[in-house]
Amino acid sequence: MRRYARSLVFDASQADDLTQSTVVRALSHWHQFDQRRDILVWLLSIAHNAFLDLRRRDARLTIADPADLQRLQDDGPHDEADRLAMRLDLNAALARLSAEQREPLLLVCVEQLSYAEVAEVLRVPVGTVMSRVFRARAAMRKLLEGETRPGSPATLRRVV
């Protein structure tokens, strides 16, 4: 759950806050939990809704400053530089995806939920999840291969 929260907010302390908020909401609404459901899917649904509440409140995501990330890469040991560079590239590419594409992609690829479970978490049809994951993967490929130029988010922001 924390890993999913971190992928949503891109900040460890905010992810901890989101995780704590999720647990508090789950405990306060425990009586609403349906025993036939998977508890992880239920918790991820709560985390998703809490994130949406935060996003509505803040009206934007906080993304790490690229200059700080570049300084971190330059100061780090050179044997780990490639791994750090790949992580920075992946984080930057994920940050450029719309939330509508990033969330199902991470739930399917990182959290290893089925499309049906992701559809339940996000409260969208399964076909929509499949389409968003497909488009997110294609956008990530383009970003990581350098095919999409900065400042052209139109190809990345298309939502089903």
CSV table of C-alpha atoms in Angstrom, one decimal:
chain,number,residue,atom,x,y,z
A,1,MET,CA,0.0,0.0,0.0
A,2,ARG,CA,2.9,2.4,0.8
A,3,ARG,CA,4.5,1.6,-2.5
A,4,TYR,CA,1.4,2.5,-4.3
A,5,ALA,CA,1.0,5.7,-2.3
A,6,ARG,CA,4.6,6.6,-3.1
A,7,SER,CA,4.1,6.1,-6.8
A,8,LEU,CA,1.1,8.5,-6.6
A,9,VAL,CA,2.7,11.4,-4.7
A,10,PHE,CA,6.5,11.0,-5.6
A,11,ASP,CA,7.5,11.9,-2.1
A,12,ALA,CA,8.3,9.6,0.8
A,13,SER,CA,6.9,11.7,3.6
A,14,GLN,CA,3.7,12.5,1.6
A,15,ALA,CA,3.4,8.8,0.8
A,16,ASP,CA,3.6,8.0,4.6
A,17,ASP,CA,0.9,10.6,5.2
A,18,LEU,CA,-1.3,9.1,2.5
A,19,THR,CA,-0.7,5.6,3.9
A,20,GLN,CA,-1.6,6.7,7.4
A,21,SER,CA,-4.7,8.5,6.1
A,22,THR,CA,-5.7,5.3,4.3
A,23,VAL,CA,-5.3,3.2,7.4
A,24,VAL,CA,-7.3,5.8,9.5
A,25,ARG,CA,-10.1,5.8,6.9
A,26,ALA,CA,-10.1,2.0,6.8
A,27,LEU,CA,-10.3,1.6,10.5
A,28,SER,CA,-13.0,4.2,10.9
A,29,HIS,CA,-15.1,2.5,8.2
A,30,TRP,CA,-14.2,-1.1,9.0
A,31,HIS,CA,-17.9,-1.9,9.4
A,32,GLN,CA,-18.3,-1.2,5.7
A,33,PHE,CA,-15.8,-3.8,4.6
A,34,ASP,CA,-17.3,-6.7,2.7
A,35,GLN,CA,-15.6,-9.9,3.8
A,36,ARG,CA,-16.0,-11.3,0.2
A,37,ARG,CA,-13.7,-8.6,-1.2
A,38,ASP,CA,-9.9,-8.8,-1.2
A,39,ILE,CA,-8.7,-6.5,1.6
A,40,LEU,CA,-5.8,-5.2,-0.5
A,41,VAL,CA,-8.1,-4.1,-3.2
A,42,TRP,CA,-10.3,-2.4,-0.6
A,43,LEU,CA,-7.3,-0.6,0.9
A,44,LEU,CA,-6.0,0.5,-2.5
A,45,SER,CA,-9.4,1.9,-3.3
A,46,ILE,CA,-9.3,3.9,-0.1
A,47,ALA,CA,-5.8,5.1,-0.9
A,48,HIS,CA,-6.9,6.1,-4.4
A,49,ASN,CA,-9.8,8.1,-3.1
A,50,ALA,CA,-7.6,9.7,-0.4
A,51,PHE,CA,-5.1,10.7,-3.1
A,52,LEU,CA,-7.9,12.2,-5.2
A,53,ASP,CA,-9.0,14.2,-2.2
A,54,LEU,CA,-5.5,15.5,-1.8
A,55,ARG,CA,-5.2,16.3,-5.5
A,56,ARG,CA,-8.4,18.2,-5.5
A,57,ARG,CA,-7.2,20.1,-2.4
A,58,ASP,CA,-3.8,20.9,-3.7
A,59,ALA,CA,-4.8,21.1,-7.4
A,60,ARG,CA,-1.4,19.9,-8.6
A,61,LEU,CA,1.3,17.2,-8.0
A,62,THR,CA,4.6,18.1,-6.3
A,63,ILE,CA,7.5,16.8,-8.5
A,64,ALA,CA,11.1,16.8,-7.5
A,65,ASP,CA,13.2,19.6,-8.9
A,66,PRO,CA,15.3,18.3,-11.8
A,67,ALA,CA,18.3,20.4,-10.8
A,68,ASP,CA,18.4,18.7,-7.4
A,69,LEU,CA,18.1,15.3,-9.1
A,70,GLN,CA,20.9,16.1,-11.5
A,71,ARG,CA,23.1,17.3,-8.6
A,72,LEU,CA,22.4,14.0,-6.8
A,73,GLN,CA,23.4,12.0,-9.9
A,74,ASP,CA,26.6,14.0,-10.4
A,75,ASP,CA,27.7,13.7,-6.7
A,76,GLY,CA,26.9,10.0,-6.4
A,77,PRO,CA,29.3,7.1,-7.0
A,78,HIS,CA,29.9,6.4,-10.7
A,79,ASP,CA,29.2,2.7,-10.4
A,80,GLU,CA,25.7,3.5,-9.2
A,81,ALA,CA,25.3,6.3,-11.7
A,82,ASP,CA,23.6,4.2,-14.3
A,83,ARG,CA,21.0,2.8,-11.9
A,84,LEU,CA,20.3,6.2,-10.6
A,85,ALA,CA,20.0,7.6,-14.1
A,86,MET,CA,17.5,4.9,-15.0
A,87,ARG,CA,15.5,5.6,-11.8
A,88,LEU,CA,15.5,9.4,-12.6
A,89,ASP,CA,14.5,8.7,-16.2
A,90,LEU,CA,11.7,6.4,-15.0
A,91,ASN,CA,10.5,8.8,-12.4
A,92,ALA,CA,10.5,11.7,-14.9
A,93,ALA,CA,8.6,9.6,-17.5
A,94,LEU,CA,6.0,8.5,-14.9
A,95,ALA,CA,5.6,12.1,-13.7
A,96,ARG,CA,4.8,13.1,-17.3
A,97,LEU,CA,2.0,10.6,-17.6
A,98,SER,CA,-1.5,11.8,-16.7
A,99,ALA,CA,-2.7,10.4,-13.4
A,100,GLU,CA,-5.4,8.5,-15.4
A,101,GLN,CA,-2.7,6.6,-17.1
A,102,ARG,CA,-0.1,6.4,-14.3
A,103,GLU,CA,-2.4,4.9,-11.7
A,104,PRO,CA,-3.6,1.8,-13.6
A,105,LEU,CA,-0.1,1.2,-15.0
A,106,LEU,CA,1.4,1.1,-11.5
A,107,LEU,CA,-1.4,-1.0,-10.1
A,108,VAL,CA,-1.0,-3.6,-12.9
A,109,CYS,CA,2.8,-3.5,-13.3
A,110,VAL,CA,4.1,-2.8,-9.8
A,111,GLU,CA,1.3,-3.9,-7.5
A,112,GLN,CA,0.5,-6.8,-9.9
A,113,LEU,CA,-3.3,-6.5,-9.6
A,114,SER,CA,-5.5,-8.0,-12.3
A,115,TYR,CA,-7.3,-5.7,-14.7
A,116,ALA,CA,-10.5,-6.5,-12.9
A,117,GLU,CA,-9.1,-5.6,-9.5
A,118,VAL,CA,-7.7,-2.3,-10.9
A,119,ALA,CA,-11.1,-1.6,-12.4
A,120,GLU,CA,-12.6,-2.1,-9.0
A,121,VAL,CA,-10.0,0.1,-7.3
A,122,LEU,CA,-10.5,3.0,-9.8
A,123,ARG,CA,-14.2,2.4,-10.4
A,124,VAL,CA,-13.9,2.3,-14.1
A,125,PRO,CA,-14.7,-0.5,-16.7
A,126,VAL,CA,-12.1,-3.2,-17.3
A,127,GLY,CA,-11.8,-2.1,-20.9
A,128,THR,CA,-10.9,1.4,-19.8
A,129,VAL,CA,-8.2,0.0,-17.5
A,130,MET,CA,-6.8,-2.1,-20.4
A,131,SER,CA,-6.8,1.0,-22.7
A,132,ARG,CA,-5.1,3.2,-20.2
A,133,VAL,CA,-2.4,0.7,-19.4
A,134,PHE,CA,-1.7,0.2,-23.1
A,135,ARG,CA,-1.5,3.9,-23.7
A,136,ALA,CA,0.7,4.4,-20.6
A,137,ARG,CA,3.1,1.7,-21.7
A,138,ALA,CA,3.3,3.2,-25.2
A,139,ALA,CA,3.9,6.7,-23.8
A,140,MET,CA,6.6,5.4,-21.4
A,141,ARG,CA,8.4,3.7,-24.3
A,142,LYS,CA,8.4,6.9,-26.3
A,143,LEU,CA,9.6,8.9,-23.3
A,144,LEU,CA,12.4,6.5,-22.4
A,145,GLU,CA,13.5,6.3,-26.0
A,146,GLY,CA,13.5,10.0,-26.3
A,147,GLU,CA,10.9,10.2,-29.0
A,148,THR,CA,8.6,12.6,-27.2
A,149,ARG,CA,10.0,16.1,-26.8
A,150,PRO,CA,9.6,18.1,-23.6
A,151,GLY,CA,6.7,20.5,-23.8
A,152,SER,CA,4.5,18.2,-25.9
A,153,PRO,CA,2.3,16.6,-23.3
A,154,ALA,CA,-0.6,16.3,-25.6
A,155,THR,CA,0.3,12.8,-26.6
A,156,LEU,CA,0.7,11.8,-23.0
A,157,ARG,CA,-2.4,13.4,-21.6
A,158,ARG,CA,-4.9,11.6,-23.8
A,159,VAL,CA,-7.4,9.7,-21.6
A,160,VAL,CA,-9.9,7.1,-22.4
